[in-house]
PDB file of C-alpha atoms in Angstrom:
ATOM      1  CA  UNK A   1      -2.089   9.236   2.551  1.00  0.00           C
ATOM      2  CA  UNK A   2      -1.821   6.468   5.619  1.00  0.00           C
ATOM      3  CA  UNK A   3      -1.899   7.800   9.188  1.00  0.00           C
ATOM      4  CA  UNK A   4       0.339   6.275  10.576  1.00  0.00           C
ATOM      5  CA  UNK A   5      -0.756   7.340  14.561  1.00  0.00           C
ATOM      6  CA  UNK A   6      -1.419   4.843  16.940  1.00  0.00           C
ATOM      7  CA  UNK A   7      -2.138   5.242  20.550  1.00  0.00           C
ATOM      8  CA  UNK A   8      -0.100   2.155  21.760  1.00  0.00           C
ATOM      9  CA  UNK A   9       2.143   0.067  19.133  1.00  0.00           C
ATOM     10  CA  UNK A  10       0.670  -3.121  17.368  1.00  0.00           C
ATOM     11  CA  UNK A  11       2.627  -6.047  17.679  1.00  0.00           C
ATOM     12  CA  UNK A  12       2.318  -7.535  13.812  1.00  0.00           C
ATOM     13  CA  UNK A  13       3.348 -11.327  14.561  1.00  0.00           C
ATOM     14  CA  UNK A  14       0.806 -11.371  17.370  1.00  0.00           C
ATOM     15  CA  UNK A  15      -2.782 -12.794  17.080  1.00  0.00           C
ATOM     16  CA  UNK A  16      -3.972 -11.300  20.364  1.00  0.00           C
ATOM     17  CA  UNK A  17      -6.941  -9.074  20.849  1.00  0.00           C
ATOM     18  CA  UNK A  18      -5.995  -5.312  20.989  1.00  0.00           C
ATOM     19  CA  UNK A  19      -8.472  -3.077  23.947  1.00  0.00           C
ATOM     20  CA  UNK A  20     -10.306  -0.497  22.949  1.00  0.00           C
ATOM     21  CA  UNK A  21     -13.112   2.211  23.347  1.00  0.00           C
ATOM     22  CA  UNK A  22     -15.873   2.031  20.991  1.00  0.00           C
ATOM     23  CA  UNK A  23     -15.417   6.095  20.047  1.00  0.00           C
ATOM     24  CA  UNK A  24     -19.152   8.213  19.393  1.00  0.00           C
ATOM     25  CA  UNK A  25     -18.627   6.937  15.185  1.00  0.00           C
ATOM     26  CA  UNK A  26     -18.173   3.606  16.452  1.00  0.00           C
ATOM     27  CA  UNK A  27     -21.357   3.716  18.943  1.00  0.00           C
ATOM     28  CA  UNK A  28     -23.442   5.081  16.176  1.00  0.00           C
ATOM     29  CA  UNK A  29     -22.524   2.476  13.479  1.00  0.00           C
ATOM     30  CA  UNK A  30     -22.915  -0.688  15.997  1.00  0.00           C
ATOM     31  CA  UNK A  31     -26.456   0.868  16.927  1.00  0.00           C
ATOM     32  CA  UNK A  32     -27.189   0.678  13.590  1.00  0.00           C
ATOM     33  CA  UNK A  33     -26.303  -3.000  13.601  1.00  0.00           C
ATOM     34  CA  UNK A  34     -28.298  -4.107  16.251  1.00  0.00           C
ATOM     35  CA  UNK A  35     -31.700  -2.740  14.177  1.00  0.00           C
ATOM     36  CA  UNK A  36     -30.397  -4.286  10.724  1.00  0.00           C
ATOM     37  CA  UNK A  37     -27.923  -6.769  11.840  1.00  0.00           C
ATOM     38  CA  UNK A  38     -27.986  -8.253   8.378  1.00  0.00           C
ATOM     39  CA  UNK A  39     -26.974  -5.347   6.230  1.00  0.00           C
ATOM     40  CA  UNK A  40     -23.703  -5.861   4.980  1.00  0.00           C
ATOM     41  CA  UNK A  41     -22.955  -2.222   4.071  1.00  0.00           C
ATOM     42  CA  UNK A  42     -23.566  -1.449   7.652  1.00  0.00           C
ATOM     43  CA  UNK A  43     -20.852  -4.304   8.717  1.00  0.00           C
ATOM     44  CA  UNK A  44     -18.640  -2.603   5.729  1.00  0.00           C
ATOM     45  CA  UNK A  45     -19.116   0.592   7.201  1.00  0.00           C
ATOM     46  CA  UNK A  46     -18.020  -0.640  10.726  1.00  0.00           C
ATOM     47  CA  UNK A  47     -15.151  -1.774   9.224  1.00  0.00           C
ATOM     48  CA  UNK A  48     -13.880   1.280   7.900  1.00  0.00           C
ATOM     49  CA  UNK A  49     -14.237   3.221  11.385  1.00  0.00           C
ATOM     50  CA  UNK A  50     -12.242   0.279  12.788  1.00  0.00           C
ATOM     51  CA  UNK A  51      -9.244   0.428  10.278  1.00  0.00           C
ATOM     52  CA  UNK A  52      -9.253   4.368  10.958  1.00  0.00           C
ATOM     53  CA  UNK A  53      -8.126   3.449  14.604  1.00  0.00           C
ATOM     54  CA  UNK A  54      -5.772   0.773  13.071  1.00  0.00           C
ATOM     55  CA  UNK A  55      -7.806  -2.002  13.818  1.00  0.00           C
ATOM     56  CA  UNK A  56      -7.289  -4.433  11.568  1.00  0.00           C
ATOM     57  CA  UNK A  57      -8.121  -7.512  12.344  1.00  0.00           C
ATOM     58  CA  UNK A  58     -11.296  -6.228  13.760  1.00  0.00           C
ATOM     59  CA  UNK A  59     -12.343  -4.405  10.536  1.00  0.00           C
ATOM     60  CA  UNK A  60     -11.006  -7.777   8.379  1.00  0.00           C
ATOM     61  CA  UNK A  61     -13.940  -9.561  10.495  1.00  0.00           C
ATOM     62  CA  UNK A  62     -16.567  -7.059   9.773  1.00  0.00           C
ATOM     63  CA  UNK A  63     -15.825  -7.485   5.958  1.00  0.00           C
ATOM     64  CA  UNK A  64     -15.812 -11.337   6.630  1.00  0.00           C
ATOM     65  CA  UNK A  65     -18.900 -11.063   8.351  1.00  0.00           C
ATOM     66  CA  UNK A  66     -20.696  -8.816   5.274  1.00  0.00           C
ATOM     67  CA  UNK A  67     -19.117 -11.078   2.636  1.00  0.00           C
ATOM     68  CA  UNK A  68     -21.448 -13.660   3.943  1.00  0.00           C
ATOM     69  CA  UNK A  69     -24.150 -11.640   3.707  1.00  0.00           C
ATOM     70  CA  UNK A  70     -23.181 -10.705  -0.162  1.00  0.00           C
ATOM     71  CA  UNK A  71     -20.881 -12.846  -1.433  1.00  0.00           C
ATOM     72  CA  UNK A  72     -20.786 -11.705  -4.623  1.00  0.00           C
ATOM     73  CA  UNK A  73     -20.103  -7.378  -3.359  1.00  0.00           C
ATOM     74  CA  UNK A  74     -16.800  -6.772  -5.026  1.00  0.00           C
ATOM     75  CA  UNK A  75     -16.111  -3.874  -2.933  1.00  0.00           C
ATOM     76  CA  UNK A  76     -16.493  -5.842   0.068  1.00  0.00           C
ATOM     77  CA  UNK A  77     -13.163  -8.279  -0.907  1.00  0.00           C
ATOM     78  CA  UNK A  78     -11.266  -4.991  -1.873  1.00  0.00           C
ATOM     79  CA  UNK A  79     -11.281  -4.029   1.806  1.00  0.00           C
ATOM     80  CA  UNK A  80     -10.887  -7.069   3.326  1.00  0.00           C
ATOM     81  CA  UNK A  81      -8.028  -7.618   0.931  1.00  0.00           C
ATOM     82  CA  UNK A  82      -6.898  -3.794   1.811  1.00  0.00           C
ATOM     83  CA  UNK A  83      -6.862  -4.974   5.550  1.00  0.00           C
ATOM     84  CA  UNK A  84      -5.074  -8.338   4.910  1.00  0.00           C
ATOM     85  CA  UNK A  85      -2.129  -6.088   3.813  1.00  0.00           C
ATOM     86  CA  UNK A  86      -2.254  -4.381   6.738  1.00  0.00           C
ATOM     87  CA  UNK A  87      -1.618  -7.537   8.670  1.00  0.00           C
ATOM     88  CA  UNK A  88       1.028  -9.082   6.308  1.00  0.00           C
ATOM     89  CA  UNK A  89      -1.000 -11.579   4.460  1.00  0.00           C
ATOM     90  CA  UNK A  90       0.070 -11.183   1.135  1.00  0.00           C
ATOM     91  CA  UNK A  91      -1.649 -14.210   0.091  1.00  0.00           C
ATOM     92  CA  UNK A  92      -4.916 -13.507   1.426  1.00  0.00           C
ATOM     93  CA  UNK A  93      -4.916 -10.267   0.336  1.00  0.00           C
ATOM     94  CA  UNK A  94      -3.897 -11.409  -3.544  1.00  0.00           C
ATOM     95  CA  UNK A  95      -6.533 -13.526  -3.580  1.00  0.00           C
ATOM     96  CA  UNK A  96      -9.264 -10.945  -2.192  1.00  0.00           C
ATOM     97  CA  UNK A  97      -7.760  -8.557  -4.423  1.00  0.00           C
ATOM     98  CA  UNK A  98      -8.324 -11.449  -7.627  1.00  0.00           C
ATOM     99  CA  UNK A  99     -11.276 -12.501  -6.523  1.00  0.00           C
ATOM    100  CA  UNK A 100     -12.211  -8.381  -6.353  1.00  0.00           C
ATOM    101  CA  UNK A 101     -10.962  -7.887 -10.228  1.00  0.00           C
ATOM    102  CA  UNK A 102     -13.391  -9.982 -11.706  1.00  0.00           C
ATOM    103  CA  UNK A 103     -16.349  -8.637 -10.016  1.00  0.00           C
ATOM    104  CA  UNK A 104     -15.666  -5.103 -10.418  1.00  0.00           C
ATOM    105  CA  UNK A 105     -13.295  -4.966 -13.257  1.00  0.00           C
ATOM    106  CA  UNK A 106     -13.384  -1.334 -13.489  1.00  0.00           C
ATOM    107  CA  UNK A 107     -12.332  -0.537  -9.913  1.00  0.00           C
ATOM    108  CA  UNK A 108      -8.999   1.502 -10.096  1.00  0.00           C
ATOM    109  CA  UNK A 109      -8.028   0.484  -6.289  1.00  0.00           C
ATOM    110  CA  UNK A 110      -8.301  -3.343  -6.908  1.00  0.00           C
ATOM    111  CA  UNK A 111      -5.835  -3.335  -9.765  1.00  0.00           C
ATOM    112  CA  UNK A 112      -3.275  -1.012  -7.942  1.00  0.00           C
ATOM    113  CA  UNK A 113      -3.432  -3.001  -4.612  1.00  0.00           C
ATOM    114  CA  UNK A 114      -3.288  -6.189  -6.439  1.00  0.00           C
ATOM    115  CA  UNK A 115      -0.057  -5.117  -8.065  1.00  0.00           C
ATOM    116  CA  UNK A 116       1.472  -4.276  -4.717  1.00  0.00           C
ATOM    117  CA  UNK A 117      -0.013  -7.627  -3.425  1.00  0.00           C
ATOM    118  CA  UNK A 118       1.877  -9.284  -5.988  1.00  0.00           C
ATOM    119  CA  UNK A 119       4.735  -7.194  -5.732  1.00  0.00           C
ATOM    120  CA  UNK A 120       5.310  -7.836  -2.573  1.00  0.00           C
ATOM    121  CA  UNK A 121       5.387 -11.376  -3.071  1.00  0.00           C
ATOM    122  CA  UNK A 122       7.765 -11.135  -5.765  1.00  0.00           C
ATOM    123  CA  UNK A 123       5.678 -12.126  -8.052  1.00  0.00           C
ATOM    124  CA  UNK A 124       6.971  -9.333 -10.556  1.00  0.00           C
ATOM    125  CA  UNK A 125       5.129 -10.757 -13.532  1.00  0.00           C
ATOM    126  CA  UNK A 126       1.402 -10.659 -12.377  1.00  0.00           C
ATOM    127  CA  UNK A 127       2.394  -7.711 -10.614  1.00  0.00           C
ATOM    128  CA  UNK A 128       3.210  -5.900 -13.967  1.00  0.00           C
ATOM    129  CA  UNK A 129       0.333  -7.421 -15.472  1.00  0.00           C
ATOM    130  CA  UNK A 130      -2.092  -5.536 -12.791  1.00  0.00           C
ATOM    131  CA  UNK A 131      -0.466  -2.194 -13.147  1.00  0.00           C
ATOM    132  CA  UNK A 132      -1.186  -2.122 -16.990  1.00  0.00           C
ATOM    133  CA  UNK A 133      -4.556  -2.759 -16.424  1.00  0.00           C
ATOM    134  CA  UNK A 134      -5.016  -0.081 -13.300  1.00  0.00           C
ATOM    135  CA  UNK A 135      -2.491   2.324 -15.845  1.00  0.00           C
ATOM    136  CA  UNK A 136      -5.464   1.864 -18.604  1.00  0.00           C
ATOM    137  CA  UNK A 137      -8.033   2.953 -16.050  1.00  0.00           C
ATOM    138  CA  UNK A 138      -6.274   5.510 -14.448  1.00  0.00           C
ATOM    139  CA  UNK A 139      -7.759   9.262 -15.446  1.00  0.00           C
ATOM    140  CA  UNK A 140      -6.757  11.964 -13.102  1.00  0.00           C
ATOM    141  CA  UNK A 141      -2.554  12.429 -12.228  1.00  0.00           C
ATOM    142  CA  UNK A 142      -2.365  11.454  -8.960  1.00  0.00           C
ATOM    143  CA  UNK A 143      -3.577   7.865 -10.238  1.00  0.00           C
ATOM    144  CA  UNK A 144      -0.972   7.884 -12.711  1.00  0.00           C
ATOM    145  CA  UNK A 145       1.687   8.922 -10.209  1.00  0.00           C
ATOM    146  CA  UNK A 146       1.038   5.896  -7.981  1.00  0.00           C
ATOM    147  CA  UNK A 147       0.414   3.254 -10.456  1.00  0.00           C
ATOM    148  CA  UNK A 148       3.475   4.408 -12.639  1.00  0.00           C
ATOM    149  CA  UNK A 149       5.707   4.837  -9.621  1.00  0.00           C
ATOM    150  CA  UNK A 150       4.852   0.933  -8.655  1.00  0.00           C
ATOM    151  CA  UNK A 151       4.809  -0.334 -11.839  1.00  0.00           C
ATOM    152  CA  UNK A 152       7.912   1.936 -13.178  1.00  0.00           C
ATOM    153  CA  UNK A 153      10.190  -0.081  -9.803  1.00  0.00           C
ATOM    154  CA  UNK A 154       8.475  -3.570 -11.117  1.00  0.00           C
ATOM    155  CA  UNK A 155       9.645  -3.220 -14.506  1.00  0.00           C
ATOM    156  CA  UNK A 156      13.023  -2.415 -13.147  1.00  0.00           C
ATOM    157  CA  UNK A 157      12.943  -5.919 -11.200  1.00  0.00           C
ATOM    158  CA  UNK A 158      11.867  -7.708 -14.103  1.00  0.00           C
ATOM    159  CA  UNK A 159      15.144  -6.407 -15.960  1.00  0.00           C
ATOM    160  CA  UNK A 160      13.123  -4.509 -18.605  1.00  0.00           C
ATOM    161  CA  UNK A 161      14.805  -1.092 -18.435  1.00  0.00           C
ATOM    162  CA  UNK A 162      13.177   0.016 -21.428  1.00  0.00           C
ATOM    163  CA  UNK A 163       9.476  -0.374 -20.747  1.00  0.00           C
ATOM    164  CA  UNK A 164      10.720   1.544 -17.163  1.00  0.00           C
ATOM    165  CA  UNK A 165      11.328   4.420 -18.774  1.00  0.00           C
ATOM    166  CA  UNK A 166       8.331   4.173 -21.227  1.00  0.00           C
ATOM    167  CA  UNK A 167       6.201   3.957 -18.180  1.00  0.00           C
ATOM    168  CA  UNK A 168       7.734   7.608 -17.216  1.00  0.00           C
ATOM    169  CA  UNK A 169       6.469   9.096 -20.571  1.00  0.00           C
ATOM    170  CA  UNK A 170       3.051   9.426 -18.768  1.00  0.00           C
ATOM    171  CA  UNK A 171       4.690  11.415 -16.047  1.00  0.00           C
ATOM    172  CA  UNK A 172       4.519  15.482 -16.965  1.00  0.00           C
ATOM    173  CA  UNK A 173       6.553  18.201 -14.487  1.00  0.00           C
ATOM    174  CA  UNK A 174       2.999  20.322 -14.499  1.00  0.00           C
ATOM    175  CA  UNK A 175       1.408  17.271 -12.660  1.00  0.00           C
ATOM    176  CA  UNK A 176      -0.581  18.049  -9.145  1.00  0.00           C
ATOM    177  CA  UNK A 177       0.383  14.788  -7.466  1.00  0.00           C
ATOM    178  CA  UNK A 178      -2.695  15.751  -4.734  1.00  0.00           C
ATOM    179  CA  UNK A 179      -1.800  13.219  -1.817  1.00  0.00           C
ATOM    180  CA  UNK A 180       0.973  11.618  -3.749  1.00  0.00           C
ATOM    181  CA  UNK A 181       3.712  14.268  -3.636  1.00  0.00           C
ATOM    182  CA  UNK A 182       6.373  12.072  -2.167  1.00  0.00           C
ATOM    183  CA  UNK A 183       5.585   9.570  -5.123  1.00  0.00           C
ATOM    184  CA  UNK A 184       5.902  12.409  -7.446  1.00  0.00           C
ATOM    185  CA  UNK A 185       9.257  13.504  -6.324  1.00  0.00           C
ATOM    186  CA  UNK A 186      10.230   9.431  -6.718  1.00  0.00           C
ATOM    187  CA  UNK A 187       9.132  10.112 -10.127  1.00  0.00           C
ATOM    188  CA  UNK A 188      11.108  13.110 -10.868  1.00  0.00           C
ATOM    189  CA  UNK A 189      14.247  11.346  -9.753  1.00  0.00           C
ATOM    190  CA  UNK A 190      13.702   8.320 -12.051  1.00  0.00           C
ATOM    191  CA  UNK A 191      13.033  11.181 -14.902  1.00  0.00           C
ATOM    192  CA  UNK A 192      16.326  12.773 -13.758  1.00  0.00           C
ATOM    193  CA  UNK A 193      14.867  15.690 -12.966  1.00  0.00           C
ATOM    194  CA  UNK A 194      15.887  15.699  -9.463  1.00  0.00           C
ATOM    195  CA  UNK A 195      18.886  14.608  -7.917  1.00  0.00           C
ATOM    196  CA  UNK A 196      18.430  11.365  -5.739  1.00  0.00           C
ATOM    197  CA  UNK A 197      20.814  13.304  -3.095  1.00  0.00           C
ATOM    198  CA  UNK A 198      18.115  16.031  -3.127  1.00  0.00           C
ATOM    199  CA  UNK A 199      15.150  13.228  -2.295  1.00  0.00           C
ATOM    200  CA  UNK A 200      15.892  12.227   1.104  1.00  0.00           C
ATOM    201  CA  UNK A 201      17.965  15.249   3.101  1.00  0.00           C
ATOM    202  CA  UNK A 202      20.657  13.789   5.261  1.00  0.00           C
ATOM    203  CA  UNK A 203      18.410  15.503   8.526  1.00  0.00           C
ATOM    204  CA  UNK A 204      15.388  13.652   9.197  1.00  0.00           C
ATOM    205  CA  UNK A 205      14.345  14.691  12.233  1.00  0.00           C
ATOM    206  CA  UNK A 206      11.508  17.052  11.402  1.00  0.00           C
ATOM    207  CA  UNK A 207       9.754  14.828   8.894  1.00  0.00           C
ATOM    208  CA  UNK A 208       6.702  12.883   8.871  1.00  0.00           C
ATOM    209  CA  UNK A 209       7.988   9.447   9.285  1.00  0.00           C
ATOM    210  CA  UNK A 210       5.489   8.313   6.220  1.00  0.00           C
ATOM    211  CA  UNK A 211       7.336  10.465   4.180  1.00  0.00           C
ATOM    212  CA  UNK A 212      10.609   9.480   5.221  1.00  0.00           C
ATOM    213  CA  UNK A 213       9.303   5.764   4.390  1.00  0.00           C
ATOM    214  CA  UNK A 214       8.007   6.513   0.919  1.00  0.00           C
ATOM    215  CA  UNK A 215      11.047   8.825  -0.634  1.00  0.00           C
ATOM    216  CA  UNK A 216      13.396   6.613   1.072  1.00  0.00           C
ATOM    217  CA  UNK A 217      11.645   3.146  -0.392  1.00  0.00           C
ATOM    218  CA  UNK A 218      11.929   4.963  -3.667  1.00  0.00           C
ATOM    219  CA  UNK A 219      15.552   6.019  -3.810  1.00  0.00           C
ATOM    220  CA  UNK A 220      16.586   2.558  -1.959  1.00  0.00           C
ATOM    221  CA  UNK A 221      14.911   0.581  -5.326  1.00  0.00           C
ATOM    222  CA  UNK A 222      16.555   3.469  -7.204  1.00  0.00           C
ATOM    223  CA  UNK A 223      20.524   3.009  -5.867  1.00  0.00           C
ATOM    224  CA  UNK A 224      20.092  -1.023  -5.636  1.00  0.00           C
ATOM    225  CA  UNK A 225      18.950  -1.240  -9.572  1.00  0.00           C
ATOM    226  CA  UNK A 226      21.698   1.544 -10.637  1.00  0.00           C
ATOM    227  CA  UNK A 227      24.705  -0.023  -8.824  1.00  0.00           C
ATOM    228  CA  UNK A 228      25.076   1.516  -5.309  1.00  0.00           C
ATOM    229  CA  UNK A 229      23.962  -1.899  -3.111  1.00  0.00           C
ATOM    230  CA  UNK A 230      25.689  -0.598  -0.185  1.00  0.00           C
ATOM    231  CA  UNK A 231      23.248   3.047  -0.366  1.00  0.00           C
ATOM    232  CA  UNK A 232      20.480   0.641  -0.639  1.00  0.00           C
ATOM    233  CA  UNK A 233      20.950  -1.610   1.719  1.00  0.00           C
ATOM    234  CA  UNK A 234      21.549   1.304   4.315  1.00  0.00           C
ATOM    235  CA  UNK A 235      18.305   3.017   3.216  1.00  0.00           C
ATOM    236  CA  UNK A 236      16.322  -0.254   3.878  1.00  0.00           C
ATOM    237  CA  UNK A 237      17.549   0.032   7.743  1.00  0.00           C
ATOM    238  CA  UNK A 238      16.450   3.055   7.799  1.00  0.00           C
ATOM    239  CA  UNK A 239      13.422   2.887   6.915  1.00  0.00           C
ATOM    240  CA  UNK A 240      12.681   0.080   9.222  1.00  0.00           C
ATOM    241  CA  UNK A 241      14.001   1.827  12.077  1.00  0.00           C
ATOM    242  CA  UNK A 242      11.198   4.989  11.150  1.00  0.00           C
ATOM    243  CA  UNK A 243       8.662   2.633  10.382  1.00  0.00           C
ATOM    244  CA  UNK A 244       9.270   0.268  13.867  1.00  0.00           C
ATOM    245  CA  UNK A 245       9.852   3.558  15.935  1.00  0.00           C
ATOM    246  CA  UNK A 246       6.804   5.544  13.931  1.00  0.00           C
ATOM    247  CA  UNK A 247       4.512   2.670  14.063  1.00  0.00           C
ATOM    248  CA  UNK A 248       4.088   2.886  10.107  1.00  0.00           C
ATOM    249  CA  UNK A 249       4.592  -1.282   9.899  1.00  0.00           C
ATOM    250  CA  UNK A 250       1.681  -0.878   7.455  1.00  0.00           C
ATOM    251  CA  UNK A 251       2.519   1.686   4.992  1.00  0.00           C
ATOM    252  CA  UNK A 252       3.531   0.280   1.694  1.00  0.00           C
ATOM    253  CA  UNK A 253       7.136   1.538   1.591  1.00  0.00           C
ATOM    254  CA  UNK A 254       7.721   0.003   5.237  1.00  0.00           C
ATOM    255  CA  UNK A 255       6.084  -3.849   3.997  1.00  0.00           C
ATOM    256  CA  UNK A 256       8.594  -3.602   0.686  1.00  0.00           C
ATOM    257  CA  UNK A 257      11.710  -2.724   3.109  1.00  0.00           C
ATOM    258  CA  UNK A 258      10.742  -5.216   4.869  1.00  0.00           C
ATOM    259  CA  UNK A 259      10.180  -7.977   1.901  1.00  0.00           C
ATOM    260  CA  UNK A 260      13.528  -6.637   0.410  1.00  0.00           C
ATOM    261  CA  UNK A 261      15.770  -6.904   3.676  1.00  0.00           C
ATOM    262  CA  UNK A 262      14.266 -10.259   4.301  1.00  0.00           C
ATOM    263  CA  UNK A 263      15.564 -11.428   0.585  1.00  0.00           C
ATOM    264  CA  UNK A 264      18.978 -10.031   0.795  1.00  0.00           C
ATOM    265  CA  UNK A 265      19.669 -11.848   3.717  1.00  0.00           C
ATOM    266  CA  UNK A 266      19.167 -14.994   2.921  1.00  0.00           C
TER     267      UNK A 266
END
């Protein structure tokens, strides 16, 4: 699951440099660096403590910087790509994520981020196209609930109502969803299994603003595509509103509220 705490807001649209402490993981990692500054796992690996403190742009750099050391580590676009989501380029992170799929094929991540890449740029084809392929590789059931979750609302926006609910067929009630409970319940709902007033209750207050985020991107895609625009529509504000108070602009429910308030207002 994304943590979505940050000690002072990030302001997406802005370039500037955020200030920071270098924490005791961060110290270790750059010491490491300045013995071996050409090891790119070591610039990978400063990446990842960045992005844990939500810095992105820094940790996009540090892949940057070990993709010219090894230009041909697959693992090394995936998190760049990862990162360029985090910072709203869908483009960049499409073509990391592409450029990712051919040289580790296999990787489960790469197909499902991919997907959302495309996704998110309404590109519903290509993103049904890479949730196939990260369905096929997908092995234990918390895979399967994220990919089919994605995949099950692309399917929807491609019109094909049928292959949506052949996507659910992998989807059993005896599933342990792990971190992807709130998917799960999204799930459910599509199966009919739960009611969508029983998704979201009416009282947020005490919830994890992620959560509210992912059930409520779920049941928004689920009233728009079964008549109720208005729900929708209403669901999409509010999930901006957690996600801009909550500082969540980078969890994956917030970017598609965003993408799909953006579209119904022009």
């Amino acid at each position: 699951m994304i943590n979505c705490k940050l000690e002072q807001p990030l302001e997406v649209s802005s370039w500037e440099r955020v200030c920071y402490e270098p924490d005791e993981e961060l110290l270790a990692v750059n010491a490491k660096l300045e013995a071996d500054p050409d090891n790119a796992d070591l610039w990978m690996e400063k990446g990842l403590v960045l992005a844990k403190s939500s810095l992105y742009r820094e940790a996009e750099e540090c892949y940057a910087h070990a993709i010219s050391i090894a230009p041909f580590n697959g693992i090394l676009y995936r998190h760049r790509a990862h990162r360029f989501l985090s910072q709203w380029r869908f483009e960049d992170a499409r073509a990391d994520f592409t450029i990712a799929s051919r040289l580790i094929p296999e990787n489960w991540d790469v197909w499902y981020h991919l997907g959302l890449s495309n996704f998110l740029l309404g590109d519903y084809k290509k993103a049904a196209a890479a949730y196939q392929r990260c369905l096929e590789l997908s092995i234990r059931e918390d895979e399967l609930i994220a990919v089919c979750d994605w995949y099950y609302m692309t399917l929807l926006r491609l019109g094909d109502r049928e292959a949506a609910e052949a996507v659910l067929e992998n989807i059993r009630e005896d599933f342990e969803p792990g971190d992807n409970g709130d998917y799960f319940r999204r799930l459910l709902m599509y199966k009919g299994l739960v009611a969508p007033a029983d998704v979201l209750p009416a009282d947020i207050s005490g919830m994890a603003p992620l959560d509210v985020i992912t059930l409520g991107f779920g049941l928004s895609n689920y009233y728009w595509y079964n008549g109720e625009q208005e729900k929708s529509n209403q669901l999409i504000d509010r999930i901006l509103e957690v996600g801009d108070s909550g500082n969540c602009y980078f969890a994956f429910g917030y970017l598609a509220a965003k993408v799909d308030k953006t579209n119904r207002s022009k």
